[in-house]
Tab-separated table of C-alpha atoms in Angstrom:
chain	number	residue	atom	x	y	z
X	1	MET	CA	-0.595	-9.879	-18.130
X	2	GLN	CA	1.123	-10.213	-14.647
X	3	GLU	CA	1.286	-13.688	-12.846
X	4	THR	CA	-0.807	-13.844	-9.712
X	5	ASN	CA	1.286	-15.522	-6.819
X	6	LEU	CA	2.151	-15.121	-3.168
X	7	TYR	CA	4.623	-12.553	-4.003
X	8	THR	CA	2.548	-10.525	-6.449
X	9	ILE	CA	-0.683	-10.373	-3.741
X	10	THR	CA	1.552	-9.117	-0.850
X	11	VAL	CA	4.596	-7.309	-1.455
X	12	PRO	CA	3.865	-4.895	-4.323
X	13	VAL	CA	0.226	-4.343	-2.803
X	14	MET	CA	1.918	-3.159	0.387
X	15	GLN	CA	4.617	-1.199	-1.222
X	16	LYS	CA	2.012	0.693	-3.100
X	17	ALA	CA	-0.174	1.502	0.184
X	18	LEU	CA	2.767	2.409	2.186
X	19	GLN	CA	3.801	4.876	-0.820
X	20	ALA	CA	0.318	6.471	-0.689
X	21	LEU	CA	0.488	6.651	3.096
X	22	ASP	CA	3.947	8.442	2.457
X	23	LYS	CA	2.108	10.875	0.055
X	24	ILE	CA	-0.852	11.252	2.660
X	25	LEU	CA	1.888	12.412	5.403
X	26	ASP	CA	3.192	15.114	2.844
X	27	LYS	CA	-0.352	16.493	2.907
X	28	VAL	CA	-0.214	16.448	6.924
X	29	THR	CA	2.971	18.482	6.723
X	30	ALA	CA	1.589	20.880	4.248
X	31	MET	CA	-1.858	21.340	6.345
X	32	ALA	CA	0.367	21.888	9.415
X	33	ALA	CA	2.357	24.749	7.655
X	34	THR	CA	-0.756	26.631	6.782
X	35	LYS	CA	-3.251	25.840	9.455
X	36	ALA	CA	-2.861	25.863	13.377
X	37	LEU	CA	-5.127	23.937	15.635
X	38	GLU	CA	-6.500	26.183	18.233
X	39	ARG	CA	-4.246	28.986	17.056
X	40	ARG	CA	-1.258	27.170	18.234
X	41	PRO	CA	1.934	26.890	15.959
X	42	ALA	CA	2.454	23.996	13.445
X	43	PRO	CA	4.456	21.534	15.812
X	44	TYR	CA	1.296	21.504	18.244
X	45	PHE	CA	-1.109	20.817	15.262
X	46	GLU	CA	1.240	17.690	13.987
X	47	ASP	CA	1.574	16.497	17.390
X	48	ALA	CA	-2.220	16.839	17.843
X	49	LEU	CA	-2.701	14.672	14.766
X	50	LEU	CA	-0.058	12.173	15.479
X	51	GLN	CA	-1.619	11.438	18.832
X	52	SER	CA	-5.435	11.461	17.676
X	53	ARG	CA	-7.507	8.438	17.419
X	54	LEU	CA	-10.942	7.479	16.478
X	55	VAL	CA	-12.030	6.430	19.707
X	56	PHE	CA	-10.340	6.229	23.239
X	57	ASP	CA	-9.703	2.596	23.172
X	58	GLN	CA	-7.808	2.385	19.871
X	59	PHE	CA	-4.223	3.355	19.144
X	60	PRO	CA	-3.383	6.717	17.759
X	61	PHE	CA	-2.587	7.702	14.380
X	62	ILE	CA	1.299	7.469	14.988
X	63	ALA	CA	0.937	3.917	16.280
X	64	GLN	CA	-1.404	3.081	13.042
X	65	VAL	CA	1.582	3.851	10.935
X	66	ARG	CA	3.968	2.078	12.704
X	67	ILE	CA	1.920	-0.984	12.983
X	68	ALA	CA	1.125	-0.953	9.057
X	69	CYS	CA	5.138	-0.837	8.413
X	70	ASP	CA	5.578	-3.570	11.097
X	71	ASN	CA	2.928	-5.602	9.248
X	72	ALA	CA	4.424	-5.098	5.887
X	73	LYS	CA	8.152	-5.814	7.078
X	74	GLY	CA	7.306	-8.743	9.310
X	75	GLY	CA	4.747	-10.205	6.802
X	76	ALA	CA	7.057	-10.061	3.956
X	77	ALA	CA	9.942	-11.439	5.925
X	78	ARG	CA	7.743	-14.343	7.259
X	79	LEU	CA	6.655	-15.327	3.686
X	80	ALA	CA	10.311	-15.057	2.487
X	81	GLU	CA	11.535	-16.922	5.734
X	82	VAL	CA	14.106	-14.313	6.303
X	83	GLU	CA	14.753	-12.259	9.569
X	84	ILE	CA	12.536	-9.367	10.362
X	85	PRO	CA	14.142	-6.355	10.816
X	86	ALA	CA	13.703	-4.528	14.014
X	87	PHE	CA	12.515	-0.857	14.449
X	88	GLU	CA	12.528	1.216	17.600
X	89	ASP	CA	8.995	2.913	18.097
X	90	ASN	CA	10.505	6.092	18.805
X	91	GLU	CA	8.953	8.314	16.179
X	92	LYS	CA	7.748	11.533	17.389
X	93	THR	CA	7.122	13.796	14.274
X	94	VAL	CA	5.666	13.410	10.706
X	95	ALA	CA	9.311	13.529	9.238
X	96	GLU	CA	10.170	10.563	11.525
X	97	LEU	CA	7.057	8.566	10.370
X	98	LYS	CA	8.146	9.278	6.965
X	99	ALA	CA	11.503	7.804	7.506
X	100	ARG	CA	9.912	4.737	8.991
X	101	ILE	CA	7.888	4.190	5.880
X	102	GLU	CA	11.032	4.611	3.718
X	103	LYS	CA	12.980	2.076	5.968
X	104	THR	CA	10.081	-0.374	5.426
X	105	LEU	CA	9.823	0.449	1.746
X	106	ALA	CA	13.660	-0.184	1.517
X	107	PHE	CA	13.381	-3.590	3.254
X	108	LEU	CA	10.375	-4.805	0.752
X	109	LYS	CA	12.656	-4.083	-2.066
X	110	THR	CA	15.224	-6.488	-0.628
X	111	ILE	CA	12.447	-9.202	-0.926
X	112	LYS	CA	12.553	-10.956	-4.420
X	113	PRO	CA	9.514	-12.767	-5.988
X	114	GLU	CA	11.525	-15.900	-5.943
X	115	GLN	CA	11.873	-15.889	-2.294
X	116	VAL	CA	7.999	-15.757	-1.675
X	117	ILE	CA	6.507	-17.679	-4.704
X	118	GLY	CA	5.937	-21.070	-3.782
X	119	LYS	CA	5.600	-20.562	-0.161
X	120	GLU	CA	1.717	-20.812	-0.171
X	121	ASN	CA	2.059	-23.977	2.266
X	122	ILE	CA	4.934	-23.049	4.670
X	123	LYS	CA	4.066	-22.572	8.409
X	124	VAL	CA	3.587	-19.345	9.829
X	125	THR	CA	3.432	-18.693	13.437
X	126	LEU	CA	3.185	-15.563	15.581
X	127	PRO	CA	4.144	-15.305	19.266
X	128	TYR	CA	0.530	-14.630	20.584
X	129	TRP	CA	-1.107	-17.607	18.354
X	130	GLY	CA	-0.297	-20.273	21.337
X	131	GLY	CA	1.970	-22.640	19.450
X	132	LYS	CA	-0.640	-22.814	16.373
X	133	HIS	CA	0.274	-21.810	12.833
X	134	THR	CA	-1.445	-21.090	9.348
X	135	THR	CA	0.063	-21.756	5.872
X	136	GLY	CA	1.651	-19.287	4.172
X	137	PHE	CA	-1.326	-18.588	1.834
X	138	GLU	CA	-3.748	-18.370	4.849
X	139	TYR	CA	-1.382	-15.899	6.653
X	140	ALA	CA	-1.185	-13.802	3.744
X	141	THR	CA	-4.833	-13.826	2.802
X	142	GLU	CA	-6.446	-13.940	6.137
X	143	TYR	CA	-4.023	-12.197	8.491
X	144	LEU	CA	-1.531	-10.040	7.002
X	145	LEU	CA	-3.483	-8.223	4.292
X	146	PRO	CA	-6.363	-7.598	6.187
X	147	ASN	CA	-4.405	-6.559	9.307
X	148	PHE	CA	-1.963	-4.306	7.260
X	149	PHE	CA	-5.001	-2.570	5.601
X	150	PHE	CA	-6.751	-2.259	8.916
X	151	HIS	CA	-4.175	-0.048	10.143
X	152	VAL	CA	-3.656	1.758	6.862
X	153	THR	CA	-7.232	2.697	6.625
X	154	THR	CA	-7.477	3.745	10.441
X	155	ALA	CA	-4.521	5.962	9.744
X	156	TYR	CA	-6.363	7.710	6.804
X	157	ALA	CA	-9.515	7.575	8.783
X	158	ILE	CA	-8.094	9.498	11.481
X	159	LEU	CA	-6.550	12.218	9.382
X	160	ARG	CA	-10.142	12.542	7.537
X	161	LYS	CA	-11.750	13.058	11.065
X	162	ASN	CA	-9.304	15.860	11.782
X	163	GLY	CA	-9.845	17.769	8.628
X	164	VAL	CA	-6.824	16.687	6.460
X	165	PRO	CA	-7.840	17.336	2.932
X	166	LEU	CA	-7.689	13.626	1.720
X	167	GLY	CA	-9.650	11.932	-0.809
X	168	LYS	CA	-10.023	8.332	-2.087
X	169	SER	CA	-7.371	8.738	-4.711
X	170	ASP	CA	-4.871	9.732	-1.817
X	171	TYR	CA	-5.847	6.140	-0.374
X	172	ILE	CA	-5.629	4.063	-3.647
X	173	GLY	CA	-2.977	6.041	-5.253
X	174	GLY	CA	-2.247	5.755	-9.046
X	175	LEU	CA	-4.198	3.027	-11.213
X	176	PRO	CA	-2.317	1.095	-13.994
X	177	LEU	CA	-5.003	2.146	-16.572
X	178	LYS	CA	-4.805	1.183	-20.278
X	179	ASP	CA	-6.163	1.860	-23.401
């Protein structure tokens, strides 16, 4: 049985969700290649999906993916107490979003369990918290993971709303089932 600690409840969980999001983007590419929106070419369809949102005052799909990646890399870096890599927010295509996910996954692979295990009581601050802080555990469980999954779920919902053929198994990914 795998040990439960601050690392195992954060980094591998976010890696799995980002891998699922990457596969979901493959379905967007496949759909864009076979179906056009309003009889326009695939790039128009892809762009329409990337700019789509659930409601007018919510970020579009492309931003949801960016923010999910930023949450993963920023959260892991804060818990490991290492520098957060900076990514430009300049993606305009599904391929570029996939590259951002890959960069994020590559960074997450550099975070080792020993860098995060035992960091439950470190002070974590964010610029918009007005000088206040949380503990590492509170940050992970009450901010990082809920915020990360909010953006992953919203990205999924935007695609479902637009007819991308996705199911729960696309979101959850494979399960480590045992006999």
